[in-house]
Coordinates of C-alpha atoms and ligand atoms in Angstrom, one line a residue:
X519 CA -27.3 -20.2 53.2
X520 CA -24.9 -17.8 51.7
X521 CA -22.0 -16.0 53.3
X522 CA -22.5 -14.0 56.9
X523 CA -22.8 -10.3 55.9
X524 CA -20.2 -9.4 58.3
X525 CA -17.3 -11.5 59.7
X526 CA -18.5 -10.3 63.4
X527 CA -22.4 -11.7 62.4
X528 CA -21.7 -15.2 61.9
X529 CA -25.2 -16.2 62.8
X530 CA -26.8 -13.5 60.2
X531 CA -27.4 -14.2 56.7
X532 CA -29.4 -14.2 53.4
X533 CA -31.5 -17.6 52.3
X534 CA -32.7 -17.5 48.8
X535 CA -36.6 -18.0 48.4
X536 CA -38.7 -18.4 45.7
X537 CA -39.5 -15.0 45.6
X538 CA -35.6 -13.5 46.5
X539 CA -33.6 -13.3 49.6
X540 CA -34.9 -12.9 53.5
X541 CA -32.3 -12.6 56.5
X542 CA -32.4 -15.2 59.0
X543 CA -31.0 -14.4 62.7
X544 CA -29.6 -18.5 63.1
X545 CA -33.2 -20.3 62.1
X546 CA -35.5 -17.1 62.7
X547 CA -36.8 -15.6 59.3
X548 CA -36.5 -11.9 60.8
X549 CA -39.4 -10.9 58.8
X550 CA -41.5 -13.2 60.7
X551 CA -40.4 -11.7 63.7
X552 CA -41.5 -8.5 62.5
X553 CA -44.9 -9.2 61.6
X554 CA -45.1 -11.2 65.0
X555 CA -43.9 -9.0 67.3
X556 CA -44.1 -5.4 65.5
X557 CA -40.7 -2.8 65.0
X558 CA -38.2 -1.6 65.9
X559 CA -37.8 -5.3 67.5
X560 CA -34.2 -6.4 68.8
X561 CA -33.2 -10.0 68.1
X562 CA -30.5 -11.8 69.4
X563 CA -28.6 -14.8 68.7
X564 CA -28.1 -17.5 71.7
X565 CA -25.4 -19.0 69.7
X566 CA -23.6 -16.0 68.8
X567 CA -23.0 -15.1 72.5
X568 CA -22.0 -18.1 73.4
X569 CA -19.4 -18.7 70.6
X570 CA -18.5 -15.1 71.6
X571 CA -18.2 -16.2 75.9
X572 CA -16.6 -19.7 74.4
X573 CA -13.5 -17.4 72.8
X574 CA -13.0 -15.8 76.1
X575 CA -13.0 -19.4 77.5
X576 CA -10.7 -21.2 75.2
X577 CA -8.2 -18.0 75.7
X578 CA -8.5 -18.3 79.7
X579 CA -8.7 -22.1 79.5
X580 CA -5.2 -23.2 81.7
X581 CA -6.7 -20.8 84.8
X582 CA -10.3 -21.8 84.6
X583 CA -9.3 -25.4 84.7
X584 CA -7.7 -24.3 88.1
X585 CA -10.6 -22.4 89.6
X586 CA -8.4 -19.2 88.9
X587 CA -10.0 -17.1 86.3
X588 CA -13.6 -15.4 86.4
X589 CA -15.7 -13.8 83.4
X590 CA -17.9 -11.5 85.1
X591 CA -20.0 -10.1 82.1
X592 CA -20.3 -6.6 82.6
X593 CA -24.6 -6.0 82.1
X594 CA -24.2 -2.6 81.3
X595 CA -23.9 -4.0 78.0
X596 CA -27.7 -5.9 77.6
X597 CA -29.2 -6.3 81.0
X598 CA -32.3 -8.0 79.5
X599 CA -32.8 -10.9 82.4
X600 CA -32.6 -13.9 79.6
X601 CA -29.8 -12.7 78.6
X602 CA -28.0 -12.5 82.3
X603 CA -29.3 -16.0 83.0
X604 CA -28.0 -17.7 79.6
X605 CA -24.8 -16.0 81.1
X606 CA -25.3 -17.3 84.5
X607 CA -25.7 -20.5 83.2
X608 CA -22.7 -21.0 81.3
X609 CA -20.8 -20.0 84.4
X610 CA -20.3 -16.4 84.5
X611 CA -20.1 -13.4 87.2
X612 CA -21.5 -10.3 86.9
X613 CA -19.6 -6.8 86.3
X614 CA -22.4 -4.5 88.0
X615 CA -22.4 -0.4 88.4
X616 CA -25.5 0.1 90.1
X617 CA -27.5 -1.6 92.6
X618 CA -30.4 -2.0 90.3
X619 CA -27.6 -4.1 88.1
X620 CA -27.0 -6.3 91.3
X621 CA -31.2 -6.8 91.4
X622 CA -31.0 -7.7 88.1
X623 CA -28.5 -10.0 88.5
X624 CA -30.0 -12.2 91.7
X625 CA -33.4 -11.9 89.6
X626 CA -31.8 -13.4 87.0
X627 CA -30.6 -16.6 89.0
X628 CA -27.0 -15.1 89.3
X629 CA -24.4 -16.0 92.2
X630 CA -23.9 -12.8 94.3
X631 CA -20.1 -13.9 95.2
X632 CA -19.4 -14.1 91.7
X633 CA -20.6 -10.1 91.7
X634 CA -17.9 -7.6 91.2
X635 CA -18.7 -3.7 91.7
X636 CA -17.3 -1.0 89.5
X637 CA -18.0 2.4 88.9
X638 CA -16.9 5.6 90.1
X639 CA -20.3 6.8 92.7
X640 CA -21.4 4.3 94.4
X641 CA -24.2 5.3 97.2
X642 CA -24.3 4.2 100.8
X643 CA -27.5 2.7 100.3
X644 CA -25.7 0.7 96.8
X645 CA -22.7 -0.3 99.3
X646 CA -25.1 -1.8 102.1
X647 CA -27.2 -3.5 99.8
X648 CA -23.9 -5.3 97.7
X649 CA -22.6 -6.0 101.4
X650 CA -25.7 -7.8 102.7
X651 CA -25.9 -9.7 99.2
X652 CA -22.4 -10.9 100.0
X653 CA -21.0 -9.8 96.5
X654 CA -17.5 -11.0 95.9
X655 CA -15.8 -7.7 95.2
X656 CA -16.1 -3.7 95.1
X657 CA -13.7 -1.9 92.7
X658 CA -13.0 1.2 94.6
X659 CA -12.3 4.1 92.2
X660 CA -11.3 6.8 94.8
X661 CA -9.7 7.2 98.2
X662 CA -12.9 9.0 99.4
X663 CA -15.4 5.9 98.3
X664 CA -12.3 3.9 100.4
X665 CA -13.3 5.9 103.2
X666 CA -17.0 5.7 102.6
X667 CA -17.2 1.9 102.2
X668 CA -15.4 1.4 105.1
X669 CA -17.4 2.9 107.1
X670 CA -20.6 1.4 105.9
X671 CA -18.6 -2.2 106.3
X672 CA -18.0 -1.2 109.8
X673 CA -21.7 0.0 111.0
X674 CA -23.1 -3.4 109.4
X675 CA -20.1 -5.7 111.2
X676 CA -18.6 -6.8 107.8
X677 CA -15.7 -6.4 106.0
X678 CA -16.0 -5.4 102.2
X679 CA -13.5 -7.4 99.5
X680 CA -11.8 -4.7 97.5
X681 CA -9.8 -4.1 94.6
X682 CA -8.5 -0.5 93.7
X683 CA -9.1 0.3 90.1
X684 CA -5.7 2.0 89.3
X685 CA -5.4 4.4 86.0
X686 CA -2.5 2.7 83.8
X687 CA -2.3 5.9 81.4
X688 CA -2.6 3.8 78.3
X689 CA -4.2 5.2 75.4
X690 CA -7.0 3.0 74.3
X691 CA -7.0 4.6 71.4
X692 CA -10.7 4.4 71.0
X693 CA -13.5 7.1 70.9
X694 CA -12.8 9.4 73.5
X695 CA -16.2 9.0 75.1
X696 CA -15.4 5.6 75.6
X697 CA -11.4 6.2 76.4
X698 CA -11.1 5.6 80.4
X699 CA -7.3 4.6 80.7
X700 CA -5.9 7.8 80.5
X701 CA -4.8 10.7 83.2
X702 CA -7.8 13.3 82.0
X703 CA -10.7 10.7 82.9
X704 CA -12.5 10.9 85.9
X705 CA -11.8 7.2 86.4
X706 CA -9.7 5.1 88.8
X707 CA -6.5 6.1 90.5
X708 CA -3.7 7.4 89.4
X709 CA -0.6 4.7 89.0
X710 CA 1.7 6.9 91.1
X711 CA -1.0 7.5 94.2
X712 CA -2.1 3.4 93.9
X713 CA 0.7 2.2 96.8
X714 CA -0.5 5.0 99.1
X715 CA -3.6 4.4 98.7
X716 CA -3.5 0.5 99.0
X717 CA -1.4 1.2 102.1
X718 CA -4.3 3.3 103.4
X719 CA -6.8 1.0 102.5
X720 CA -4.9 -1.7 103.8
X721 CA -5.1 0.0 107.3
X722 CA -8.7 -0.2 107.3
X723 CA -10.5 -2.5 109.4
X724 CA -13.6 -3.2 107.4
X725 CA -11.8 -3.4 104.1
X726 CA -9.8 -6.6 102.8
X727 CA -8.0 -5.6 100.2
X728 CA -7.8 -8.7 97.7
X729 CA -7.0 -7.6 94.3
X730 CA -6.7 -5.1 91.5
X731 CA -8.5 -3.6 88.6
X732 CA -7.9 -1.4 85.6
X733 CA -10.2 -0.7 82.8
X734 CA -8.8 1.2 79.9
X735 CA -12.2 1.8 77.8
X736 CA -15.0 0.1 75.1
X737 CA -14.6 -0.7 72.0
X738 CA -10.6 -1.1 71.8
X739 CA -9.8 -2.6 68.6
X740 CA -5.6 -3.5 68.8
X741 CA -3.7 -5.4 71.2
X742 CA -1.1 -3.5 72.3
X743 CA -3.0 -1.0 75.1
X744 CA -4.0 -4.3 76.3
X745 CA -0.2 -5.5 76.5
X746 CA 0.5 -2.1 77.7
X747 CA -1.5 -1.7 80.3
X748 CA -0.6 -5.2 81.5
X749 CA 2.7 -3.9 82.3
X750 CA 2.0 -0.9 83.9
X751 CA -0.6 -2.9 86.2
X752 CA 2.3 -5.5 86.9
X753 CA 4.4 -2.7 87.8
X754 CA 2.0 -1.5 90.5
X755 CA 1.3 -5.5 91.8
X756 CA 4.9 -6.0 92.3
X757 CA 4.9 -2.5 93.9
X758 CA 2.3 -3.0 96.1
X759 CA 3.6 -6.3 97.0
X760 CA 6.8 -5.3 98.1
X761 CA 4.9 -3.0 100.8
X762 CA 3.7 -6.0 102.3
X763 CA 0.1 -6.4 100.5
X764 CA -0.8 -9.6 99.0
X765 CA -2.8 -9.1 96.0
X766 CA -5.2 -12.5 95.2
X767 CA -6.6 -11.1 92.1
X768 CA -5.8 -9.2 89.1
X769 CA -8.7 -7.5 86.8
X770 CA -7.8 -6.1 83.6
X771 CA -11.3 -4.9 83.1
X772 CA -13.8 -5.0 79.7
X773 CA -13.3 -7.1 76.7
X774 CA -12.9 -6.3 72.9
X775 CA -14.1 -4.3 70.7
X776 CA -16.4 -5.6 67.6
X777 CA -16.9 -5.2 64.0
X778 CA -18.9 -2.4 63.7
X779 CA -17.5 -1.5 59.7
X780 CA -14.6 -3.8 58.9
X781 CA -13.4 -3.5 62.7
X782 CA -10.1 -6.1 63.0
X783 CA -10.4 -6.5 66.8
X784 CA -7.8 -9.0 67.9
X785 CA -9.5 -12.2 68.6
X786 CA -10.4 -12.5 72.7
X787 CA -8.8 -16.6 72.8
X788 CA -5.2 -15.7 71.2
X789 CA -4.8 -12.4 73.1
X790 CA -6.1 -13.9 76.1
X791 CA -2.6 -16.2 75.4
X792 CA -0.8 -13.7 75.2
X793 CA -1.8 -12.1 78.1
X794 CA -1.1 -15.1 80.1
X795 CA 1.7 -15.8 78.8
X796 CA 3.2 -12.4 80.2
X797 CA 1.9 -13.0 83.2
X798 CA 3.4 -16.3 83.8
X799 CA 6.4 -14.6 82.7
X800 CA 6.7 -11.8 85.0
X801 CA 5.9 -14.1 88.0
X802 CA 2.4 -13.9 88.4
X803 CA 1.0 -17.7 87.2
X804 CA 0.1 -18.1 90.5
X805 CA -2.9 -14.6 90.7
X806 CA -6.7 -15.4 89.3
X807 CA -7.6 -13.3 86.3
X808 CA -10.5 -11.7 86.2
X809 CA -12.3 -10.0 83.3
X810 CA -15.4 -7.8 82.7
X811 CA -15.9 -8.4 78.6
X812 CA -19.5 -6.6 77.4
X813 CA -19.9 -5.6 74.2
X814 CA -17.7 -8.6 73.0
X815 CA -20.3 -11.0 74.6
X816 CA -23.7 -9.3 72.6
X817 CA -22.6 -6.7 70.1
X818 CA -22.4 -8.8 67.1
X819 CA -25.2 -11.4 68.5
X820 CA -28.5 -8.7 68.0
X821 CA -29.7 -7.1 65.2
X822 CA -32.7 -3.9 65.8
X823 CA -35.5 -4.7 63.1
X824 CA -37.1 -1.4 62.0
X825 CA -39.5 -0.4 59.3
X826 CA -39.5 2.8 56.6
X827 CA -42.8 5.0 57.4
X828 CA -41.9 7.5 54.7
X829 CA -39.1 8.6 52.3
X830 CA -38.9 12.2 52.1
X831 CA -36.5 13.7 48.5
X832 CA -34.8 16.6 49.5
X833 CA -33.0 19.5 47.7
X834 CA -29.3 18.7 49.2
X835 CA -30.2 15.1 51.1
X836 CA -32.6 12.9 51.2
X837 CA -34.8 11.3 53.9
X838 CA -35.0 7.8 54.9
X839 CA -37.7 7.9 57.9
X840 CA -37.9 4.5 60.0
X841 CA -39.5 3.6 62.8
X842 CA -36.5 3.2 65.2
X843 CA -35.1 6.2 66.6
X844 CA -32.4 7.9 69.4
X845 CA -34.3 6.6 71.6
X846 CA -33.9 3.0 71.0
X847 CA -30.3 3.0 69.4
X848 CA -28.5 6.2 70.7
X849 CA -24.7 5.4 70.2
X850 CA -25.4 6.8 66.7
X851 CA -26.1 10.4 68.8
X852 CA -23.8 9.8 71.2
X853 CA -20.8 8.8 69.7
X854 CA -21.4 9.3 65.7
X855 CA -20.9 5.7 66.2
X856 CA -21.6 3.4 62.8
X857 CA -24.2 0.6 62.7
X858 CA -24.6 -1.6 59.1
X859 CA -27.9 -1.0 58.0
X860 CA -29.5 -3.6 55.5
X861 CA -33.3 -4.4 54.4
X862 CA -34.6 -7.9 55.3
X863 CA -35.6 -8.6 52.4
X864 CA -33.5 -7.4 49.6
X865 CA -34.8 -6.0 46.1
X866 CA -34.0 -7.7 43.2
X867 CA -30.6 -6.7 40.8
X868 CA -32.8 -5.2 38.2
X869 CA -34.1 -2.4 40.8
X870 CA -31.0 -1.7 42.9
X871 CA -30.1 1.0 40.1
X872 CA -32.5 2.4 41.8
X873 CA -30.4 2.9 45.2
X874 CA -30.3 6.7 46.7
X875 CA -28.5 7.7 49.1
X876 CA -30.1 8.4 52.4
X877 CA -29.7 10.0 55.9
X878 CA -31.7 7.2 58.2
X879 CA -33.5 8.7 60.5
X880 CA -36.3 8.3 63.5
X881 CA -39.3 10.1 64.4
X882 CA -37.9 12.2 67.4
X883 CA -37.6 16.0 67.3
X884 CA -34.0 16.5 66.9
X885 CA -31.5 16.7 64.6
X886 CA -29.3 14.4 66.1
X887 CA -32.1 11.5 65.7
X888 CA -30.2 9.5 63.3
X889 CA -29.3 5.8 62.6
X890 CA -27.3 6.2 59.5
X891 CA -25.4 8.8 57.3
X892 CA -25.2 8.4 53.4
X893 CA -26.5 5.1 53.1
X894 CA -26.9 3.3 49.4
X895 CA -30.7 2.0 49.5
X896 CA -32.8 0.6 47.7
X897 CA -36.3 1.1 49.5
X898 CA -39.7 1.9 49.6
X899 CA -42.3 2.8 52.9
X900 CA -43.4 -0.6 54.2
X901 CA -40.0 -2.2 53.9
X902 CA -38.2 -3.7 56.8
X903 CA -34.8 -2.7 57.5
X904 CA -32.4 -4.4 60.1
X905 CA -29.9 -2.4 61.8
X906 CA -27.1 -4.6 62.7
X907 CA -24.4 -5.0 65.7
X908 CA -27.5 -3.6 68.3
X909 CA -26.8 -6.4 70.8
X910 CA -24.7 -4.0 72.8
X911 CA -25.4 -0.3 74.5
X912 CA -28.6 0.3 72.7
X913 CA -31.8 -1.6 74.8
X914 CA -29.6 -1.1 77.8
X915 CA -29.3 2.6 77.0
X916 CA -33.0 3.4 75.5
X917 CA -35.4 5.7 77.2
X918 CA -38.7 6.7 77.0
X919 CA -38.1 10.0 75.0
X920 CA -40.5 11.5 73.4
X921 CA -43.2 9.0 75.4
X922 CA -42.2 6.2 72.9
X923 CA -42.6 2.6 74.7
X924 CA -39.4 0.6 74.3
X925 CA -39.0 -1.9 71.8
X926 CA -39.8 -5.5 72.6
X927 CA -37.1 -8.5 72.6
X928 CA -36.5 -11.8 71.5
X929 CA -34.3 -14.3 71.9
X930 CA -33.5 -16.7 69.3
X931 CA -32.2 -20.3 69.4
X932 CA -31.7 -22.2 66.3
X933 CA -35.4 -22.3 64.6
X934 CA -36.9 -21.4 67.9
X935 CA -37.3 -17.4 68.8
X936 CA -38.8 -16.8 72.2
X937 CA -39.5 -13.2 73.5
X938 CA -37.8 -12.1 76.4
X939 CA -39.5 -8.7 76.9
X940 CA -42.7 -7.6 75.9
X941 CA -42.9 -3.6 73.9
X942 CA -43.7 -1.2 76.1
X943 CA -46.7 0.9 75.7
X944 CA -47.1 4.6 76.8
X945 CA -48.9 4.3 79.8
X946 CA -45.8 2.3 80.7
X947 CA -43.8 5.2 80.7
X948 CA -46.0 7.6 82.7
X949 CA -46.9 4.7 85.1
X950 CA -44.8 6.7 87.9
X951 CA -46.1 10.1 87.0
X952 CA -48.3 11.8 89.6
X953 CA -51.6 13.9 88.7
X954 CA -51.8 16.8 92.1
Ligands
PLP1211 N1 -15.9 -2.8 83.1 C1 -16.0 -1.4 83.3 C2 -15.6 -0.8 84.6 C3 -16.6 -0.6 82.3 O1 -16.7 0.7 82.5 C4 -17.0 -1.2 81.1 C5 -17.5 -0.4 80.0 O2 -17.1 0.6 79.6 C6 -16.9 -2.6 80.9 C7 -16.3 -3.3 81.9 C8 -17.3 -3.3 79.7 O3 -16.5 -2.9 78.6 P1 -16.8 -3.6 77.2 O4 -18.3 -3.5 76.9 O5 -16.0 -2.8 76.2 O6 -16.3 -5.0 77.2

């Protein structure tokens, strides 16, 4: 095998062959897959997310071994059942943000007290549900949802577990999109309100309050907002403390970022030392961790297999038209954000002279359809192209625009791929739709 193509892909790489190179996912020949299943297609690597979960392991090791730390994969990420079970099954909760996340999960096989809740508008009928499920934690993101929860607690005779998600005003120094740390975002509370309002929810009597919760945004790439906000949260638990309110846990939120294009994200086992090593520092060996990683866990573990309908010259740029689109990878429209684009099969030396630059796009009717800008390729119509780091915030965040079924999935393990969702056709996505 030759080197991965990325440090992030270490599962991903070229094998020669007689007649050139294909990309293998692990053992899967990708162009296999294609013809198999059809494109766009997204594959994933079992290995690659579990060497990905093992770094967050090793780095929490010391409080695991005690019963004191908890991963709680935050599905937002890839929500694809097979994927929430392999998770499951090496011993993770859940990060959820809607009650169709927490169905998900127990469909999946998961442990509803290993469930935490986050996300800024959660519905009555979302806290009822979570509270007959017995989930192990709602991050509260308001004093009004404080309010709400209580009183939903009280008419069923329970008592929600709850953890205030407190704003530490650390720049994340990511895309603002995906920035939630600071004072302008519409999430959490802000650090100077969080002992008022743990005094209040203290007061409550279907509320236990038992721990804490920041999360300073996706895709963070440097260790010091973590170490920052750290600080700032300690600040607050000794704060909070001192007014007489034991706190049993403290969750610092999602996990890394990954590399997208030469990304240097720190790596999740030696910050995940550091961070514990500040802890014990300041006091606080005793507290369980908790953390929501996504992205981390499934970014660089899928790749989205597409294939080139048409190449269309143009005066000033010219068009590389696949069969992926918005619609099954949007963080290209949504955040400009960068995915490595590479054919399956490469063409020889001799003909990549031939490379033109191309804008890779989809079949959907806007401008903003696009997977790539100015990419060096070397490609005709029938060839298959993989877009790479799709494991994360692209199946989970396709839709049916423009009535196109979404892609199918498989799974892959070592030689053996397995699909773990079936394409969806059209009359899929008009199932619901009612003729008067
Ligand atoms: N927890 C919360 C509350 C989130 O909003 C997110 C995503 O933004 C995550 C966890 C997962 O973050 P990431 O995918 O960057 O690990």
């Amino acid at each position: 095998m030759t080197a991965p193509l990325l440090p992030g892909h270490p599962h991903l790489a070229y094998r020669a062959t007689p007649s050139g190179q294909d990309l293998y996912l692990e053992g899967a020949r990708l162009a296999d897959l294609a013809r198999i299943h059809g494109t766009p297609l997204f594959v994933y690597s079992q290995q690659a997310m579990l060497d990905a979960l093992a770094a967050y392991q090793r780095g929490l090791a010391s409080r695991i071994e005690q019963g004191k730390a908890r991963i709680c994969y935050a599905l937002k990420a890839n929500s694809s059942l097979a994927i929430l079970q392999l998770f499951a099954r090496a011993g993770c909760g859940f990060d959820i943000v809607s009650g169709g996340e927490l169905e998900r999960v127990l469909a999946a096989g998961g442990d509803p007290t290993r469930v935490i809740f986050s996300g800024v508008g959660k519905t009555r009928t979302e806290m009822r549900q979570a509270l007959d499920t017995g989930i192990g934690c709602f991050n509260v993101e308001s004093e009004a949802e404080l309010d709400v929860l209580n009183d939903v607690a009280v008419e069923l005779g329970k008592v929600a577990p709850v953890s205030i998600r407190v704003n530490p005003d650390v720049d994340a120094k990511t895309h603002p999109y995906i920035s939630t740390g600071l004072k302008g975002n519409k999430f959490g509370i802000a650090h100077e309100r969080a002992v008022a309002v743990y005094q209040h929810a203290a007061r409550l009597p279907g509320l236990k309050v038992v721990g804490i919760d920041c999360h300073i945004g996706s895709q963070i790439t440097e260790e010091r907002p973590y170490l920052d906000a750290l600080e700032r949260v300690l600040d607050l638990v000794e704060a909070i403390e001192a007014a007489g309110i034991p706190l049993h846990h403290i969750d610092l939120g999602g996990g890394l970022g990954i590399d997208y294009h030469g990304d240097t994200p720190p790596a999740a086992d030696a910050l995940w030392h550091k961070l514990l090593a500040r802890l014990d520092a300041r006091g606080h060996g005793a507290k369980a961790i908790f953390i929501e990683p996504g992205r981390s866990l499934v970014g660089n573990a899928g790749v989205c297999l597409t294939e080139v309908l048409y190449l269309k010259p143009g005066e000033q740029k010219n068009f590389c038209i696949v069969d992926a689109a918005m619609n099954d990878l949007p963080r290209p429209a949504m955040y400009e954000a960068y995915h490595q684009i590479v054919p399956l099969a490469p063409r020889d030396t001799a003909q990549a002279s031939a490379a033109v630059n191309y804008e890779v796009v989809g079949p959907i009717c806007e401008s903003g359809d696009w997977l790539g800008h100015d990419r060096m390729l070397t490609v005709q119509a029938g060839d298959q192209l993989a877009v790479l780091s799709a494991g994360a915030y692209c199946m989970s965040m396709a839709s049916n625009y423009n009535t196109r079924g979404r892609a199918a999935e498989v799974l892959v393990r070592g030689e053996q791929p397995t699909l773990i969702r079936r394409r969806e056709s059209a009359a899929d996505s008009f199932r619901h739709d009612i003729l008067p």
